[in-house]
Short mmCIF file of C-alpha atoms in Angstrom, two decimals:
data_model
loop_
_atom_site.label_atom_id
_atom_site.label_comp_id
_atom_site.label_asym_id
_atom_site.label_seq_id
_atom_site.Cartn_x
_atom_site.Cartn_y
_atom_site.Cartn_z
CA MET A 13 -12.77 38.00 88.95
CA ARG A 14 -14.64 36.07 86.25
CA TRP A 15 -14.35 32.31 85.76
CA ARG A 16 -15.44 30.41 82.66
CA ASN A 17 -17.79 27.71 83.85
CA PRO A 18 -21.36 27.37 82.48
CA SER A 19 -24.05 27.37 85.12
CA SER A 20 -27.80 27.55 85.39
CA HIS A 21 -30.10 27.19 88.34
CA SER A 22 -33.68 27.11 89.49
CA ASP A 23 -35.60 27.28 92.75
CA GLN A 24 -38.99 28.17 94.09
CA HIS A 25 -40.68 31.57 93.82
CA GLN A 26 -39.60 31.98 90.21
CA VAL A 27 -40.67 34.94 88.12
CA SER A 28 -39.67 35.76 84.59
CA PHE A 29 -40.50 37.94 81.63
CA PRO A 30 -43.60 36.91 79.74
CA VAL A 31 -42.62 34.99 76.60
CA THR A 32 -43.29 37.14 73.58
CA SER A 33 -42.51 36.97 69.92
CA ASP A 34 -41.71 40.29 68.31
CA ALA A 35 -40.86 41.27 64.77
CA GLY A 36 -37.28 40.53 63.82
CA SER A 37 -35.07 37.75 62.61
CA ASN A 38 -33.66 34.91 64.63
CA GLN A 39 -30.02 35.50 65.37
CA ARG A 40 -27.04 33.24 65.93
CA LYS A 41 -26.59 31.78 69.41
CA GLU A 42 -23.47 30.23 70.83
CA MET A 43 -22.43 28.55 74.03
CA GLY A 44 -20.82 30.99 76.47
CA PRO A 45 -19.69 30.16 79.98
CA ALA A 46 -17.91 31.67 83.04
CA SER A 47 -18.16 32.98 86.62
CA THR A 48 -17.30 35.84 89.11
CA LEU A 49 -17.27 38.09 92.14
CA ARG A 50 -17.94 41.34 93.90
CA ALA A 51 -20.69 43.56 95.17
CA LEU A 52 -20.80 47.31 95.81
CA THR A 53 -23.39 49.08 97.89
CA ALA A 54 -24.19 52.76 97.63
CA ALA A 55 -22.64 53.27 101.04
CA THR A 56 -19.47 51.51 99.92
CA LEU A 57 -19.32 53.70 96.84
CA ALA A 58 -19.49 56.82 98.99
CA ALA A 59 -16.70 55.48 101.17
CA VAL A 60 -14.57 54.77 98.11
CA LEU A 61 -15.06 58.31 96.86
CA LEU A 62 -14.01 59.77 100.19
CA SER A 63 -10.99 57.47 100.51
CA ALA A 64 -9.96 58.41 96.99
CA GLY A 65 -10.28 62.09 97.74
CA LEU A 66 -13.06 62.46 95.17
CA PRO A 67 -16.24 64.48 95.84
CA ALA A 68 -19.39 62.35 95.58
CA GLY A 69 -20.85 64.71 92.98
CA ALA A 70 -17.73 65.12 90.86
CA ALA A 71 -18.34 65.34 87.13
CA ALA A 72 -17.31 62.63 84.72
CA ALA A 73 -14.23 63.66 82.83
CA ALA A 74 -13.92 61.27 79.93
CA PRO A 75 -13.81 62.43 76.33
CA ALA A 76 -15.77 59.49 74.91
CA PRO A 77 -19.36 60.47 74.06
CA ILE A 78 -22.50 58.55 74.83
CA PRO A 79 -23.03 56.09 71.96
CA PRO A 80 -24.69 57.97 69.06
CA ALA A 81 -27.79 55.79 69.14
CA MET A 82 -28.39 56.41 72.84
CA PRO A 83 -27.73 60.01 73.93
CA ALA A 84 -29.75 61.98 76.43
CA PRO A 85 -33.11 62.34 74.65
CA THR A 86 -33.50 66.07 75.15
CA SER A 87 -30.10 67.11 73.86
CA SER A 88 -27.19 65.95 71.75
CA ALA A 89 -24.78 63.45 73.24
CA PRO A 90 -22.29 64.98 75.72
CA SER A 91 -18.80 65.13 74.29
CA SER A 92 -17.02 66.83 77.19
CA ALA A 93 -16.84 66.66 80.98
CA ASN A 94 -18.97 69.81 81.36
CA GLU A 95 -21.68 68.50 79.06
CA ALA A 96 -21.67 65.14 80.81
CA ALA A 97 -22.04 66.91 84.17
CA ALA A 98 -24.94 68.97 82.84
CA ALA A 99 -26.64 65.85 81.54
CA SER A 100 -26.20 64.20 84.94
CA THR A 101 -27.80 67.18 86.69
CA ALA A 102 -30.66 67.17 84.20
CA ARG A 103 -31.39 63.55 85.11
CA ASP A 104 -32.12 64.70 88.66
CA ASN A 105 -29.10 62.77 89.95
CA LEU A 106 -30.34 59.41 88.65
CA HIS A 107 -27.12 57.45 88.22
CA TYR A 108 -25.40 54.11 88.59
CA THR A 109 -23.96 53.06 91.96
CA ALA A 110 -22.38 49.71 90.99
CA VAL A 111 -21.39 47.77 87.87
CA GLU A 112 -20.44 44.15 87.13
CA GLY A 113 -18.70 42.99 83.97
CA ALA A 114 -19.19 39.33 83.08
CA HIS A 115 -18.99 37.02 80.05
CA TYR A 116 -20.29 39.04 77.06
CA HIS A 117 -22.66 41.10 79.24
CA SER A 118 -22.81 43.70 82.00
CA VAL A 119 -25.04 44.46 84.98
CA GLY A 120 -25.58 47.87 86.55
CA LEU A 121 -27.25 49.00 89.79
CA ARG A 122 -28.97 52.39 89.68
CA SER A 123 -29.44 54.89 92.49
CA ASP A 124 -33.18 54.16 92.53
CA GLY A 125 -32.46 50.57 93.60
CA THR A 126 -33.26 48.97 90.24
CA VAL A 127 -30.99 46.56 88.33
CA TRP A 128 -30.30 46.74 84.58
CA ALA A 129 -28.36 44.49 82.21
CA TRP A 130 -27.04 44.78 78.66
CA GLY A 131 -24.98 42.73 76.23
CA ARG A 132 -25.70 39.10 75.34
CA ASN A 133 -28.83 37.23 76.41
CA LEU A 134 -28.09 33.56 75.78
CA TRP A 135 -28.60 31.94 79.19
CA GLY A 136 -30.97 34.45 80.76
CA GLU A 137 -28.14 36.86 81.61
CA LEU A 138 -30.41 39.87 81.03
CA GLY A 139 -33.33 38.31 82.86
CA ALA A 140 -35.11 37.47 79.60
CA THR A 141 -36.11 33.82 79.45
CA GLY A 142 -38.12 31.64 77.10
CA LYS A 143 -38.23 32.09 73.34
CA VAL A 144 -36.95 35.65 73.25
CA ARG A 145 -35.84 36.56 69.75
CA TYR A 146 -32.73 38.65 70.20
CA TYR A 147 -29.05 38.14 70.63
CA ASN A 148 -27.75 41.29 72.27
CA THR A 149 -28.57 44.85 73.30
CA TYR A 150 -26.72 47.95 74.48
CA SER A 151 -29.93 49.61 75.64
CA PRO A 152 -30.33 48.25 79.19
CA ILE A 153 -33.05 45.77 80.11
CA ARG A 154 -34.53 46.12 83.60
CA ILE A 155 -34.48 42.93 85.66
CA PRO A 156 -38.14 42.57 86.72
CA ARG A 157 -39.22 42.58 90.37
CA LEU A 158 -35.86 43.67 91.69
CA GLU A 159 -36.36 46.77 93.81
CA ASN A 160 -34.59 48.35 96.79
CA ILE A 161 -31.35 46.64 95.75
CA ILE A 162 -28.10 47.80 97.37
CA ALA A 163 -25.51 45.43 95.84
CA ILE A 164 -25.03 43.16 92.82
CA SER A 165 -22.70 40.36 91.75
CA ALA A 166 -22.41 38.65 88.35
CA SER A 167 -20.99 35.37 87.13
CA GLY A 168 -19.37 34.97 83.77
CA SER A 169 -22.12 33.27 81.82
CA SER A 170 -25.43 33.45 83.61
CA ASN A 171 -25.31 33.37 87.41
CA LYS A 172 -26.31 36.72 88.92
CA ALA A 173 -27.22 37.82 92.42
CA ALA A 174 -28.65 40.92 94.04
CA LEU A 175 -28.82 42.02 97.66
CA ARG A 176 -31.91 43.83 98.90
CA GLU A 177 -31.78 46.44 101.63
CA ASP A 178 -33.70 44.03 103.89
CA GLY A 179 -30.70 41.66 103.76
CA SER A 180 -32.29 39.07 101.44
CA VAL A 181 -30.47 37.59 98.43
CA TRP A 182 -31.96 37.04 94.97
CA GLU A 183 -30.57 35.12 91.98
CA TRP A 184 -31.34 34.87 88.27
CA GLY A 185 -29.87 33.58 85.00
CA GLY A 186 -29.33 30.23 83.38
CA ILE A 187 -32.65 30.34 81.51
CA GLN A 188 -34.40 30.61 84.89
CA GLY A 189 -36.34 33.44 86.40
CA LEU A 190 -35.68 35.41 89.56
CA THR A 191 -35.52 33.37 92.78
CA GLN A 192 -35.00 34.27 96.41
CA VAL A 193 -32.31 32.32 98.24
CA ASP A 194 -33.87 30.54 101.20
CA GLN A 195 -32.20 30.27 104.60
CA VAL A 196 -30.04 33.36 104.03
CA SER A 197 -30.74 36.67 105.78
CA ASN A 198 -29.06 39.73 107.30
CA VAL A 199 -26.54 39.78 104.46
CA LYS A 200 -24.21 42.71 103.76
CA GLN A 201 -22.09 41.41 100.84
CA ILE A 202 -22.56 38.80 98.09
CA SER A 203 -20.22 37.12 95.63
CA THR A 204 -21.12 34.76 92.78
CA GLY A 205 -18.95 31.89 91.57
CA GLY A 206 -19.11 29.34 88.79
CA HIS A 207 -20.99 26.63 90.69
CA TYR A 208 -21.59 28.27 94.08
CA ASN A 209 -22.48 31.61 95.65
CA MET A 210 -21.43 33.31 98.87
CA ALA A 211 -23.02 35.66 101.38
CA LEU A 212 -21.37 37.64 104.17
CA ARG A 213 -23.75 38.25 107.06
CA GLU A 214 -23.84 41.28 109.34
CA ASP A 215 -22.46 39.16 112.19
CA GLY A 216 -19.27 38.42 110.22
CA THR A 217 -20.13 34.81 109.33
CA VAL A 218 -20.11 33.41 105.79
CA TYR A 219 -22.67 31.24 104.01
CA THR A 220 -22.05 29.36 100.76
CA TRP A 221 -24.34 27.21 98.63
CA GLN A 222 -24.24 25.38 95.33
CA ILE A 223 -26.28 26.57 92.37
CA ALA A 224 -28.11 24.25 90.02
CA SER A 225 -26.28 23.85 86.72
CA TYR A 226 -25.46 21.35 84.02
CA GLU A 227 -23.17 19.74 86.57
CA ILE A 228 -25.44 19.93 89.63
CA GLU A 229 -29.16 19.13 89.64
CA ALA A 230 -31.34 21.52 91.62
CA GLN A 231 -32.52 18.79 93.97
CA LYS A 232 -28.94 17.73 94.77
CA ALA A 233 -27.36 21.17 95.12
CA ARG A 234 -26.15 21.96 98.62
CA LYS A 235 -28.31 24.47 100.45
CA PRO A 236 -26.81 27.49 102.26
CA THR A 237 -24.24 26.32 104.79
CA THR A 238 -22.16 28.24 107.31
CA VAL A 239 -18.44 27.97 106.63
CA LYS A 240 -17.13 26.56 109.89
CA GLY A 241 -14.17 28.21 111.54
CA LEU A 242 -14.76 31.66 110.03
CA ALA A 243 -15.66 34.69 112.15
CA ASN A 244 -15.19 38.45 112.03
CA ILE A 245 -15.12 38.43 108.21
CA THR A 246 -15.20 41.78 106.39
CA TYR A 247 -14.84 40.82 102.70
CA ILE A 248 -15.49 37.73 100.54
CA VAL A 249 -14.61 36.57 97.03
CA ALA A 250 -15.80 33.51 95.08
CA ALA A 251 -13.22 32.07 92.69
CA GLU A 252 -13.61 28.96 90.54
CA SER A 253 -13.35 26.17 93.12
CA THR A 254 -11.73 28.19 95.87
CA ALA A 255 -13.32 30.83 98.09
CA TYR A 256 -11.51 33.61 99.92
CA ALA A 257 -12.31 35.83 102.88
CA VAL A 258 -10.66 38.74 104.69
CA LYS A 259 -10.86 38.87 108.47
CA LYS A 260 -11.19 42.01 110.56
CA ASP A 261 -7.55 41.62 111.59
CA GLY A 262 -6.45 41.92 107.93
CA THR A 263 -5.58 38.26 107.36
CA VAL A 264 -6.80 36.28 104.35
CA TRP A 265 -8.32 32.80 104.48
CA ARG A 266 -9.11 30.28 101.74
CA TRP A 267 -11.10 27.03 101.42
CA ASP A 268 -12.32 24.66 98.74
CA GLU A 269 -15.86 24.70 97.34
CA PRO A 270 -16.40 21.20 95.89
CA ARG A 271 -18.33 20.62 92.67
CA THR A 272 -19.68 17.31 93.93
CA PRO A 273 -23.39 17.83 94.64
CA GLY A 274 -24.22 18.21 98.31
CA THR A 275 -20.58 18.24 99.45
CA ALA A 276 -19.70 20.70 102.22
CA PRO A 277 -16.84 23.21 101.90
CA SER A 278 -13.43 22.33 103.35
CA SER A 279 -11.99 23.90 106.48
CA PRO A 280 -10.49 27.39 105.91
CA VAL A 281 -6.72 27.84 106.03
CA LYS A 282 -4.77 31.05 106.36
CA VAL A 283 -2.98 32.48 103.31
CA LYS A 284 0.61 33.10 104.41
CA GLY A 285 2.47 36.34 103.82
CA LEU A 286 -0.49 38.75 103.75
CA SER A 287 -1.47 41.28 106.44
CA ASN A 288 -3.51 44.46 106.82
CA VAL A 289 -5.58 43.43 103.81
CA ARG A 290 -8.71 45.39 102.92
CA SER A 291 -9.96 43.61 99.77
CA ILE A 292 -9.01 40.74 97.47
CA THR A 293 -9.63 39.44 93.96
CA TYR A 294 -8.49 36.49 91.87
CA GLY A 295 -7.42 36.26 88.24
CA ASP A 296 -4.63 35.42 85.83
CA ASP A 297 -3.86 32.40 88.10
CA ASN A 298 -2.98 34.69 91.01
CA LEU A 299 -4.57 36.02 94.17
CA TYR A 300 -4.38 39.81 94.47
CA ALA A 301 -4.76 41.72 97.72
CA MET A 302 -5.07 45.45 98.41
CA ASP A 303 -3.90 46.53 101.85
CA THR A 304 -5.14 49.37 104.03
CA LYS A 305 -2.53 51.70 102.54
CA GLY A 306 -3.81 51.11 99.00
CA LYS A 307 -0.90 48.92 97.92
CA ALA A 308 -1.41 45.75 95.89
CA TRP A 309 0.16 42.34 96.51
CA GLN A 310 0.28 39.29 94.27
CA VAL A 311 0.24 35.70 95.51
CA ASN A 312 1.12 33.18 92.81
CA ALA A 313 0.15 29.51 92.60
CA GLN A 314 3.23 28.54 94.63
CA GLY A 315 2.27 30.96 97.44
CA LYS A 316 5.01 33.52 96.74
CA VAL A 317 3.99 37.05 97.76
CA THR A 318 5.33 40.04 95.81
CA ALA A 319 4.43 43.70 95.55
CA PHE A 320 2.27 44.39 92.50
CA HIS A 321 2.95 47.75 90.84
CA PRO A 322 3.95 49.45 94.10
CA GLU A 323 4.24 52.78 92.30
CA LEU A 324 0.42 52.95 92.35
CA THR A 325 -1.77 53.76 95.36
CA LEU A 326 -5.14 52.12 94.83
CA SER A 327 -8.77 52.61 95.75
CA ARG A 328 -9.98 49.46 93.94
CA ILE A 329 -8.67 46.25 92.40
CA ASP A 330 -10.49 43.65 90.30
CA ALA A 331 -9.28 40.78 88.14
CA ASN A 332 -10.45 38.30 85.56
CA ALA A 333 -8.97 35.07 84.25
CA SER A 334 -6.25 36.86 82.28
CA TYR A 335 -5.86 40.45 83.50
CA VAL A 336 -6.12 42.87 86.42
CA LEU A 337 -7.77 46.29 86.69
CA LEU A 338 -6.36 48.85 89.14
CA ALA A 339 -8.18 52.07 90.10
CA THR A 340 -5.91 54.63 91.76
CA THR A 341 -6.76 57.15 94.46
CA SER A 342 -6.29 59.87 91.84
CA GLY A 343 -9.13 58.38 89.79
CA ASP A 344 -7.09 56.76 86.99
CA VAL A 345 -7.36 53.15 85.79
CA HIS A 346 -4.46 50.85 84.89
CA THR A 347 -4.56 47.32 83.51
CA TYR A 348 -2.00 44.51 83.38
CA GLY A 349 -1.96 40.78 82.67
CA SER A 350 -1.32 38.05 80.13
CA ARG A 351 -4.23 39.30 78.02
CA THR A 352 -5.92 42.62 78.67
CA VAL A 353 -9.19 43.48 76.93
CA THR A 354 -7.46 45.70 74.35
CA GLY A 355 -4.06 44.03 74.31
CA LYS A 356 -2.49 47.12 75.87
CA GLN A 357 -0.80 47.39 79.27
CA GLY A 358 -0.71 50.39 81.58
CA LYS A 359 -2.96 53.40 82.02
CA VAL A 360 -6.33 53.34 80.28
CA ASN A 361 -6.76 56.58 78.35
CA GLY A 362 -10.07 58.43 78.37
CA LEU A 363 -10.95 57.81 82.03
CA SER A 364 -10.76 59.99 85.13
CA ASN A 365 -12.49 60.43 88.49
CA ILE A 366 -13.07 56.67 88.59
CA ALA A 367 -14.55 55.30 91.82
CA ASP A 368 -15.02 51.62 90.94
CA ILE A 369 -14.01 49.06 88.31
CA SER A 370 -15.09 45.64 87.09
CA ALA A 371 -13.20 43.15 84.95
CA GLY A 372 -15.39 41.29 82.47
CA THR A 373 -14.12 38.35 80.46
CA TYR A 374 -13.37 40.31 77.28
CA HIS A 375 -14.48 43.82 78.26
CA ALA A 376 -13.82 46.10 81.20
CA LEU A 377 -16.01 48.64 82.98
CA ALA A 378 -15.44 51.68 85.17
CA LEU A 379 -17.85 53.71 87.30
CA ASP A 380 -16.97 57.37 87.69
CA ALA A 381 -17.70 59.67 90.62
CA ALA A 382 -20.77 61.11 88.88
CA GLY A 383 -22.29 57.64 88.59
CA SER A 384 -21.68 57.08 84.87
CA ILE A 385 -20.49 53.72 83.54
CA TRP A 386 -17.76 53.54 80.89
CA GLY A 387 -16.91 50.38 78.94
CA TRP A 388 -14.13 49.28 76.58
CA GLY A 389 -12.56 46.16 75.06
CA GLY A 390 -14.32 43.29 73.30
CA ASN A 391 -17.75 44.55 72.29
CA LYS A 392 -19.27 42.15 69.78
CA ASN A 393 -22.35 41.83 71.96
CA GLN A 394 -22.49 45.54 72.88
CA GLU A 395 -21.52 44.64 76.43
CA ALA A 396 -19.38 47.78 76.73
CA GLY A 397 -22.55 49.87 76.56
CA GLY A 398 -22.84 50.80 72.88
CA PRO A 399 -22.08 49.58 69.38
CA ALA A 400 -18.47 48.61 68.64
CA THR A 401 -16.37 51.54 67.46
CA SER A 402 -13.58 49.59 65.73
CA PRO A 403 -13.33 46.59 63.39
CA GLY A 404 -13.59 43.13 64.89
CA GLY A 405 -16.19 44.19 67.41
CA MET A 406 -13.69 46.20 69.47
CA THR A 407 -14.01 49.42 71.45
CA TYR A 408 -10.60 50.82 72.35
CA THR A 409 -11.65 54.17 73.83
CA PRO A 410 -14.15 53.94 76.72
CA ILE A 411 -17.78 54.71 75.80
CA GLN A 412 -20.53 55.74 78.18
CA ALA A 413 -23.26 53.19 78.87
CA PRO A 414 -26.83 54.54 78.82
CA LEU A 415 -29.32 54.64 81.63
CA GLY A 416 -32.27 52.32 81.14
CA THR A 417 -35.75 53.69 80.45
CA ASP A 418 -38.83 52.70 82.46
CA VAL A 419 -42.23 52.59 80.74
CA TYR A 420 -45.47 52.75 82.73
CA ILE A 421 -48.78 51.95 81.06
CA ASN A 422 -51.84 53.02 83.05
CA GLY A 423 -49.64 53.11 86.13
CA GLN A 424 -48.19 49.62 85.66
CA LEU A 425 -44.51 49.02 84.91
CA LEU A 426 -44.02 47.44 81.49
CA GLU A 427 -42.01 44.25 81.97
CA ALA A 428 -40.81 43.38 78.48
CA PRO A 429 -37.77 41.42 77.33
CA TYR A 430 -37.15 43.98 74.58
CA ALA A 431 -35.50 47.30 75.35
CA THR A 432 -37.00 50.74 75.17
CA VAL A 433 -34.47 52.91 73.32
CA ALA A 434 -34.10 56.62 74.06
CA THR A 435 -32.57 58.43 71.08
CA ALA A 436 -31.61 62.03 70.39
CA ALA A 437 -35.05 62.77 68.92
CA THR A 438 -37.55 60.51 70.70
CA VAL A 439 -38.11 57.31 72.67
CA GLN A 440 -38.53 54.16 70.58
CA LEU A 441 -40.86 51.59 72.15
CA PRO A 442 -40.99 47.81 71.50
CA ALA A 443 -44.15 47.94 69.41
CA LYS A 444 -45.74 44.55 70.04
CA ALA A 445 -45.03 44.53 73.77
CA VAL A 446 -46.51 48.00 74.25
CA ALA A 447 -49.50 47.22 72.00
CA ALA A 448 -50.26 44.06 73.99
CA ALA A 449 -50.15 45.99 77.29
CA LEU A 450 -52.53 48.59 75.83
CA GLY A 451 -54.93 46.03 74.43
CA ALA A 452 -54.02 47.27 70.94
CA ALA A 453 -52.78 45.39 67.89
CA PHE A 454 -49.54 46.05 66.03
CA ALA A 455 -48.84 44.27 62.75
CA VAL A 456 -46.19 44.17 60.04
CA HIS A 457 -47.69 43.92 56.53
CA ARG A 458 -45.51 42.45 53.81
CA SER A 459 -45.60 42.54 50.02
CA ASN A 460 -45.62 39.41 47.89
CA ASP A 461 -41.83 39.52 47.66
CA GLY A 462 -41.54 39.43 51.46
CA SER A 463 -40.46 43.05 51.93
CA ILE A 464 -42.25 45.21 54.49
CA ASP A 465 -45.05 47.23 52.88
CA TYR A 466 -46.34 49.07 55.95
CA TYR A 467 -46.98 48.83 59.69
CA SER A 468 -50.33 49.23 61.40
CA LEU A 469 -51.32 50.05 64.95
CA VAL A 470 -54.97 49.64 65.89
CA LEU A 471 -56.52 50.82 69.17
CA GLY A 472 -60.27 50.76 69.39
CA ASP A 473 -61.68 52.47 66.32
CA ALA A 474 -58.41 54.31 65.65
CA LYS A 475 -55.85 52.98 63.18
CA ALA A 476 -52.40 54.29 62.26
CA THR A 477 -50.55 53.13 59.16
CA ILE A 478 -46.87 53.84 58.68
CA ARG A 479 -44.52 52.91 55.86
CA PRO A 480 -40.86 51.91 56.40
CA GLY A 481 -38.52 54.88 56.44
CA ASP A 482 -41.36 57.44 56.57
CA THR A 483 -41.53 60.17 59.18
CA GLU A 484 -45.25 60.67 58.72
CA PHE A 485 -48.28 58.41 58.87
CA HIS A 486 -52.04 58.36 58.43
CA VAL A 487 -54.55 58.06 61.25
CA THR A 488 -58.14 56.96 60.59
CA ILE A 489 -61.13 56.88 62.95
CA ASP A 490 -63.94 54.54 61.91
CA GLY A 491 -62.34 54.37 58.50
CA LYS A 492 -62.24 58.15 58.07
CA ILE A 493 -59.01 60.15 57.85
CA LYS A 494 -58.62 62.22 61.02
CA ASP A 495 -55.33 63.87 60.13
CA LYS A 496 -54.02 63.22 56.66
CA ILE A 497 -50.41 63.50 57.77
CA VAL A 498 -49.07 63.09 61.30
CA PRO A 499 -45.32 63.83 61.62
CA LEU A 500 -42.89 61.59 63.45
CA PRO A 501 -39.43 62.64 64.72
CA GLU A 502 -38.01 59.33 63.47
CA PRO A 503 -39.20 56.42 61.32
CA VAL A 504 -40.30 53.12 62.80
CA GLY A 505 -37.13 51.32 63.90
CA SER A 506 -35.79 47.85 64.53
CA TYR A 507 -33.68 47.05 67.57
CA SER A 508 -32.45 43.68 68.83
CA GLY A 509 -35.19 41.69 67.14
CA ALA A 510 -38.07 44.03 67.93
CA THR A 511 -39.83 46.58 65.75
CA THR A 512 -39.81 49.87 67.65
CA LEU A 513 -42.28 52.73 67.42
CA PRO A 514 -41.72 56.42 68.32
CA TYR A 515 -43.98 57.29 71.24
CA GLU A 516 -45.50 60.19 69.27
CA ALA A 517 -47.41 57.59 67.25
CA LEU A 518 -49.36 56.72 70.40
CA GLU A 519 -50.24 60.35 71.04
CA ALA A 520 -51.81 60.57 67.59
CA LEU A 521 -54.18 57.75 68.62
CA GLY A 522 -55.47 59.76 71.56
CA LEU A 523 -53.25 58.34 74.29
CA THR A 524 -51.67 60.59 76.89
CA VAL A 525 -47.90 60.17 76.79
CA HIS A 526 -45.34 61.94 78.98
CA TRP A 527 -41.57 61.65 78.70
CA ASP A 528 -39.65 62.57 81.88
CA ALA A 529 -36.08 63.03 80.64
CA GLN A 530 -34.82 63.70 84.17
CA ARG A 531 -35.91 60.35 85.56
CA TYR A 532 -35.88 58.37 82.29
CA ILE A 533 -39.54 57.44 82.70
CA LEU A 534 -42.15 57.32 79.94
CA THR A 535 -45.80 57.13 81.02
CA ILE A 536 -48.65 56.10 78.74
CA ASP A 537 -52.28 56.48 79.82
CA VAL A 538 -55.53 55.59 78.09
CA PRO A 539 -58.12 58.38 78.64
CA HIS A 540 -61.36 57.17 80.19
#
């Protein structure tokens, strides 16, 4: 479920990306709001696979290739189920365990407990704050300082939350850095809304709190409060101004979450006509419930309960403001509603062995049993996981989203707001961010007419000069040519506002560089 309501927030213990200015042009920015739901732990994913009759290590079986600009670096992009399975094995089982589609962006949780985001970065959705000069990215950005995460939830425009394995809750977005939520602990599920968030504790109680936004000042926002009258809760969902919960006995309860700063939630009331419910979602002006038999039920605004596509037996259900996604126990995905992300109703072609789904505002996402994420629909901001494949910024056939790449410099994780991009031939690094971490200097030299003449990278007494479009460059030591020509697998690139440099250029300057294609880790060390 994703609601359209702009929100931002702040709190203590904030951290954020360092503000940097990299080569590239300023790009158009526009106001984009919304909100949402849902969290999925690795344990929940395993349970879903078992309930769906799918083996936890089943191969992805979707014909859409990894986007051409982001295939596995050591081989060509997989174009079949077998090749995708081989690529997954080669990555030493590094995979995604959860995915959240939101308003023009997506968030993924990896099996190593790290959180990555891609798509639009307007209100800090990707964790990048300050004067960051880019508009969107399909190469994932790692959210800094989030480790040992077991569940995620994403709002439509900016509000995000993550659950650590120690039961603590963390939030980010809205041009603010990462913050820990005080007074909330022992949490097992989270759900983010437009102006409030929710947490389900291990003891079956529910906490909600308001988030600072344009409507609610941080000092006036209500702190975490127990929802009175709720016990033995097993599942929660945050809608726009209404929250929902499923009790252990299979009944569903609802209450109001006021926008007025500091105002407590109303008393929960039972939703009539529903029983044996396992999970719920809200969208297209309806409440949707999935029962313990995998059947879906729709509750409209008047409270009328009807069976929703009873011909399908489901493992997952998720909805947005105008459509519903249904994942079946056979691993297929179906979509219905007043406006689906492609305008088509029914089965989504190109997907199989699907274990989880997430309904973004204009794009949809699916997580297969091998841990690969597939995206389709509106893709102007590359939120589906790759460049748009059709006119109008659309992607009609699901494409595979890439895994993010970690860069370590002298043993320290590089926290940069610009993405590292693994390609078929090399790994392209954000040049200025890497140079700054190395204590080096990267510069773009322009001709009198403003065009780029050449690039330079200086480290100590070593200097590399590279011309645009060239796949070779000169290295000098103390002004003397060391190697007249040093080959590069690719030219210097430009990605999302940053000039990018193939890592082989660093090796030519005497640095020790190692690319681990199994774990998607690049290490750079300065010899002593």
